[in-house]
C-alpha cells in the first residue's frame, strides 16, 4: 500500500515557539488532510487541502499542499499548552475510503 | 452530545471471546468506517459502508466482520479475539467526498 512518512515523530518545544512538521509520500495525492488527536479522543480535522500549491490557515495553523502533490507541511505559530497532542497527516488518492494516514507527530509544549 | 458515539470506550477480554464494538451517529451521514490504530502506525481501514446495503473490506479486514443495521449504526465484531487485535478502534462517518469525522475510540485489550 501507499506509504506516508511523517516527521518528526515527536518534538518538545517551549511555549511561544513556532512548530513545523511535514509529510512526504511516494505517491501523488488529490487531497491532504491534517488532524489532531488529544489523549482519549478521536482525531479532529484541522485543515483540508485540495489543490497543489494551496496554502490554508486556520487560526495559528497554516498548512500547504506541495507542488509535486507528494508532500505537505503544517506550521503552528506561537505555540500554547493546549497545542499538545498527536498531529496526523493524511493523503487521499480516490474516495475517502482510500485515505492513507501518517504515523503522527507527538507534540509536547513546555510552559 | 457527541456526534459519533462508540461503545464501550474500554474493554478487556480473553483470547477466543466474541467481541462487538458499537458505533452510532447523529450526523445523518450515509458513509461509515471502522479503523484500527496501533502505536507508531497510522490509522488503518478495516471495513467501510456507504449505505445500509453496502459493506466493503478495507486494508485489514481479516478476523473482523461488520454489520450496518441502520443508517446511524455500524458495528464491528471480532468473532474469536486474538492478542494481536489489541488496539484502539475508531469509527468514523462522512458525507460523500468529504473528510471523515471520528468517534472517541474504543480501547480493546485481549489477554
CSV table of C-alpha atoms in Angstrom, one decimal:
chain,number,residue,atom,x,y,z
A,1,UNK,CA,0.0,0.0,0.0
A,2,UNK,CA,0.9,3.7,-0.1
A,3,UNK,CA,3.4,4.9,2.5
A,4,UNK,CA,3.4,8.3,4.2
A,5,UNK,CA,6.5,9.4,6.0
A,6,UNK,CA,5.7,12.0,8.7
A,7,UNK,CA,8.4,13.8,10.6
A,8,UNK,CA,9.4,14.5,13.2
A,9,UNK,CA,8.0,11.6,15.2
A,10,UNK,CA,8.0,13.7,18.4
A,11,UNK,CA,9.1,17.2,19.5
A,12,UNK,CA,9.4,19.2,22.7
A,13,UNK,CA,9.1,22.9,22.3
A,14,UNK,CA,8.9,26.0,24.5
A,15,UNK,CA,5.6,27.8,24.8
A,16,UNK,CA,5.5,30.6,22.3
A,17,UNK,CA,7.8,28.9,19.8
A,18,UNK,CA,6.7,28.1,16.2
A,19,UNK,CA,6.4,24.5,15.1
A,20,UNK,CA,6.8,22.8,11.7
A,21,UNK,CA,6.0,19.2,10.7
A,22,UNK,CA,5.7,17.6,7.3
A,23,UNK,CA,4.6,14.5,5.4
A,24,UNK,CA,6.1,13.0,2.3
A,25,UNK,CA,4.7,10.3,0.0
A,26,UNK,CA,6.0,8.1,-2.8
A,27,UNK,CA,2.6,8.6,-4.5
A,28,UNK,CA,0.5,11.6,-5.7
A,29,UNK,CA,-2.5,12.6,-3.6
A,30,UNK,CA,-5.5,14.6,-4.6
A,31,UNK,CA,-6.2,15.9,-1.1
A,32,UNK,CA,-4.1,16.4,2.0
A,33,UNK,CA,-5.6,16.4,5.5
A,34,UNK,CA,-4.2,17.4,8.8
A,35,UNK,CA,-5.8,16.0,12.1
A,36,UNK,CA,-5.1,16.5,15.7
A,37,UNK,CA,-5.7,13.8,18.3
A,38,UNK,CA,-5.9,14.6,22.0
A,39,UNK,CA,-5.5,11.9,24.7
A,40,UNK,CA,-8.6,9.7,25.0
A,41,UNK,CA,-10.2,11.3,22.0
A,42,UNK,CA,-10.5,10.7,18.3
A,43,UNK,CA,-8.8,12.7,15.5
A,44,UNK,CA,-10.3,16.1,14.8
A,45,UNK,CA,-9.8,17.6,11.3
A,46,UNK,CA,-7.7,20.8,11.4
A,47,UNK,CA,-7.2,21.7,7.7
A,48,UNK,CA,-8.1,20.2,4.4
A,49,UNK,CA,-6.1,21.0,1.2
A,50,UNK,CA,-7.5,20.3,-2.2
A,51,UNK,CA,-5.1,21.9,-4.8
A,52,UNK,CA,-1.4,21.6,-5.4
A,53,UNK,CA,0.3,24.7,-4.1
A,54,UNK,CA,-2.7,25.6,-1.9
A,55,UNK,CA,-1.8,27.4,1.4
A,56,UNK,CA,-4.6,27.4,4.0
A,57,UNK,CA,-4.7,28.8,7.5
A,58,UNK,CA,-6.9,28.0,10.5
A,59,UNK,CA,-6.1,30.4,13.3
A,60,UNK,CA,-2.4,29.9,14.3
A,61,UNK,CA,-2.2,26.8,12.0
A,62,UNK,CA,-1.0,27.0,8.4
A,63,UNK,CA,-0.7,24.1,6.0
A,64,UNK,CA,0.4,23.8,2.4
A,65,UNK,CA,-0.2,21.2,-0.3
A,66,UNK,CA,3.1,20.6,-2.1
A,67,UNK,CA,3.5,21.5,-5.7
A,68,UNK,CA,4.6,17.9,-6.6
A,69,UNK,CA,1.4,16.6,-4.8
A,70,UNK,CA,3.6,14.3,-2.8
A,71,UNK,CA,4.1,16.4,0.3
A,72,UNK,CA,2.5,18.7,2.8
A,73,UNK,CA,3.5,20.7,5.8
A,74,UNK,CA,1.8,22.1,8.9
A,75,UNK,CA,3.1,25.1,10.8
A,76,UNK,CA,1.8,26.1,14.2
A,77,UNK,CA,2.8,29.6,15.3
A,78,UNK,CA,3.2,30.9,18.9
A,79,UNK,CA,2.5,27.5,20.5
A,80,UNK,CA,0.4,27.3,23.6
A,81,UNK,CA,0.0,24.4,26.1
A,82,UNK,CA,-3.3,23.2,24.5
A,83,UNK,CA,-1.4,22.5,21.3
A,84,UNK,CA,-0.2,19.3,23.0
A,85,UNK,CA,-1.3,16.2,21.2
A,86,UNK,CA,-0.6,14.0,18.2
A,87,UNK,CA,-0.8,15.5,14.7
A,88,UNK,CA,-1.6,13.2,11.8
A,89,UNK,CA,-1.3,14.0,8.1
A,90,UNK,CA,-3.5,12.0,5.7
A,91,UNK,CA,-3.5,11.8,1.9
A,92,UNK,CA,-6.4,10.9,-0.3
A,93,UNK,CA,-5.9,9.3,-3.8
A,94,UNK,CA,-9.5,8.3,-4.6
A,95,UNK,CA,-12.6,8.3,-2.4
A,96,UNK,CA,-12.3,8.8,1.3
A,97,UNK,CA,-12.1,5.1,1.8
A,98,UNK,CA,-8.7,5.4,0.2
A,99,UNK,CA,-7.2,7.8,2.7
A,100,UNK,CA,-3.7,6.9,3.9
A,101,UNK,CA,-2.7,8.2,7.3
A,102,UNK,CA,0.8,9.2,8.5
A,103,UNK,CA,2.3,7.8,11.7
A,104,UNK,CA,1.8,11.0,13.7
A,105,UNK,CA,3.9,13.7,15.3
A,106,UNK,CA,3.7,13.9,19.0
A,107,UNK,CA,3.9,17.5,20.2
A,108,UNK,CA,4.8,18.5,23.8
A,109,UNK,CA,4.8,22.1,24.8
A,110,UNK,CA,6.8,23.2,27.8
A,111,UNK,CA,5.1,26.1,29.7
B,1,UNK,CA,-23.6,15.2,22.9
B,2,UNK,CA,-21.1,13.5,20.7
B,3,UNK,CA,-22.0,13.2,17.0
B,4,UNK,CA,-20.2,9.9,16.7
B,5,UNK,CA,-20.6,7.6,19.8
B,6,UNK,CA,-18.6,4.5,20.4
B,7,UNK,CA,-19.4,1.9,23.0
B,8,UNK,CA,-17.8,0.5,25.0
B,9,UNK,CA,-14.9,3.0,25.5
B,10,UNK,CA,-12.7,0.4,27.1
B,11,UNK,CA,-12.9,-3.4,27.0
B,12,UNK,CA,-10.6,-6.1,28.4
B,13,UNK,CA,-11.3,-9.6,27.3
B,14,UNK,CA,-9.7,-13.0,26.8
B,15,UNK,CA,-8.5,-14.8,23.7
B,16,UNK,CA,-11.2,-16.7,21.8
B,17,UNK,CA,-14.1,-14.5,23.0
B,18,UNK,CA,-16.5,-12.9,20.6
B,19,UNK,CA,-16.5,-9.1,20.9
B,20,UNK,CA,-18.8,-6.5,19.4
B,21,UNK,CA,-18.0,-2.8,19.2
B,22,UNK,CA,-20.8,-0.4,18.5
B,23,UNK,CA,-20.9,2.9,16.7
B,24,UNK,CA,-23.9,5.2,16.4
B,25,UNK,CA,-24.0,8.7,14.8
B,26,UNK,CA,-26.4,11.6,14.8
B,27,UNK,CA,-24.8,13.4,11.8
B,28,UNK,CA,-27.1,11.9,9.2
B,29,UNK,CA,-24.1,10.7,7.2
B,30,UNK,CA,-24.5,7.7,4.9
B,31,UNK,CA,-20.9,6.7,4.9
B,32,UNK,CA,-19.4,4.9,8.0
B,33,UNK,CA,-15.9,3.4,8.6
B,34,UNK,CA,-14.0,1.3,11.1
B,35,UNK,CA,-10.3,2.0,11.7
B,36,UNK,CA,-7.7,0.5,13.9
B,37,UNK,CA,-4.8,2.5,15.5
B,38,UNK,CA,-1.7,0.9,16.8
B,39,UNK,CA,1.3,2.7,18.4
B,40,UNK,CA,3.6,4.1,15.8
B,41,UNK,CA,1.3,3.3,12.9
B,42,UNK,CA,-1.2,5.3,11.1
B,43,UNK,CA,-4.9,4.6,11.2
B,44,UNK,CA,-5.7,1.5,9.0
B,45,UNK,CA,-9.1,0.9,7.5
B,46,UNK,CA,-10.9,-2.4,8.5
B,47,UNK,CA,-14.3,-2.0,6.8
B,48,UNK,CA,-16.5,0.7,5.4
B,49,UNK,CA,-20.1,1.1,4.3
B,50,UNK,CA,-21.7,3.7,2.0
B,51,UNK,CA,-25.2,2.8,3.0
B,52,UNK,CA,-27.3,0.2,4.8
B,53,UNK,CA,-27.0,-2.4,2.0
B,54,UNK,CA,-23.3,-1.7,1.3
B,55,UNK,CA,-20.4,-3.4,3.1
B,56,UNK,CA,-16.8,-3.3,1.8
B,57,UNK,CA,-13.5,-4.7,3.1
B,58,UNK,CA,-10.7,-2.3,3.9
B,59,UNK,CA,-7.0,-2.8,4.2
B,60,UNK,CA,-7.0,-5.2,7.2
B,61,UNK,CA,-10.4,-7.0,7.3
B,62,UNK,CA,-9.2,-10.5,8.2
B,63,UNK,CA,-10.5,-11.6,11.6
B,64,UNK,CA,-13.2,-8.9,11.6
B,65,UNK,CA,-16.8,-8.6,10.4
B,66,UNK,CA,-19.3,-5.7,10.4
B,67,UNK,CA,-23.0,-5.1,10.4
B,68,UNK,CA,-24.8,-1.9,9.2
B,69,UNK,CA,-28.1,-2.3,10.9
B,70,UNK,CA,-29.4,1.2,10.1
B,71,UNK,CA,-28.0,4.4,8.6
B,72,UNK,CA,-27.0,5.6,12.1
B,73,UNK,CA,-25.4,2.3,13.3
B,74,UNK,CA,-22.3,0.4,12.3
B,75,UNK,CA,-21.0,-2.4,14.5
B,76,UNK,CA,-17.6,-4.2,14.4
B,77,UNK,CA,-17.2,-7.8,15.5
B,78,UNK,CA,-14.3,-9.9,16.4
B,79,UNK,CA,-15.6,-13.5,16.1
B,80,UNK,CA,-12.7,-15.0,18.1
B,81,UNK,CA,-10.4,-12.4,19.5
B,82,UNK,CA,-6.7,-12.8,19.5
B,83,UNK,CA,-4.0,-10.8,21.3
B,84,UNK,CA,-2.7,-9.1,18.2
B,85,UNK,CA,-6.1,-7.5,17.8
B,86,UNK,CA,-5.3,-5.4,20.9
B,87,UNK,CA,-5.6,-1.8,19.7
B,88,UNK,CA,-7.5,1.4,19.7
B,89,UNK,CA,-10.5,1.2,17.3
B,90,UNK,CA,-12.2,4.2,15.8
B,91,UNK,CA,-15.5,4.6,14.0
B,92,UNK,CA,-15.9,7.5,11.5
B,93,UNK,CA,-18.6,8.9,9.3
B,94,UNK,CA,-18.6,11.2,6.3
B,95,UNK,CA,-20.7,12.8,3.6
B,96,UNK,CA,-19.8,11.8,0.0
B,97,UNK,CA,-16.4,13.3,-0.9
B,98,UNK,CA,-15.9,14.9,2.4
B,99,UNK,CA,-13.3,14.2,5.2
B,100,UNK,CA,-14.3,11.8,7.9
B,101,UNK,CA,-15.5,12.7,11.4
B,102,UNK,CA,-14.2,10.3,14.1
B,103,UNK,CA,-15.6,9.0,17.4
B,104,UNK,CA,-13.5,9.0,20.5
B,105,UNK,CA,-12.4,5.4,20.2
B,106,UNK,CA,-12.7,2.0,21.9
B,107,UNK,CA,-9.6,0.8,23.7
B,108,UNK,CA,-9.6,-3.0,23.3
B,109,UNK,CA,-7.2,-5.3,25.2
B,110,UNK,CA,-7.2,-9.0,24.5
B,111,UNK,CA,-5.3,-11.2,27.1
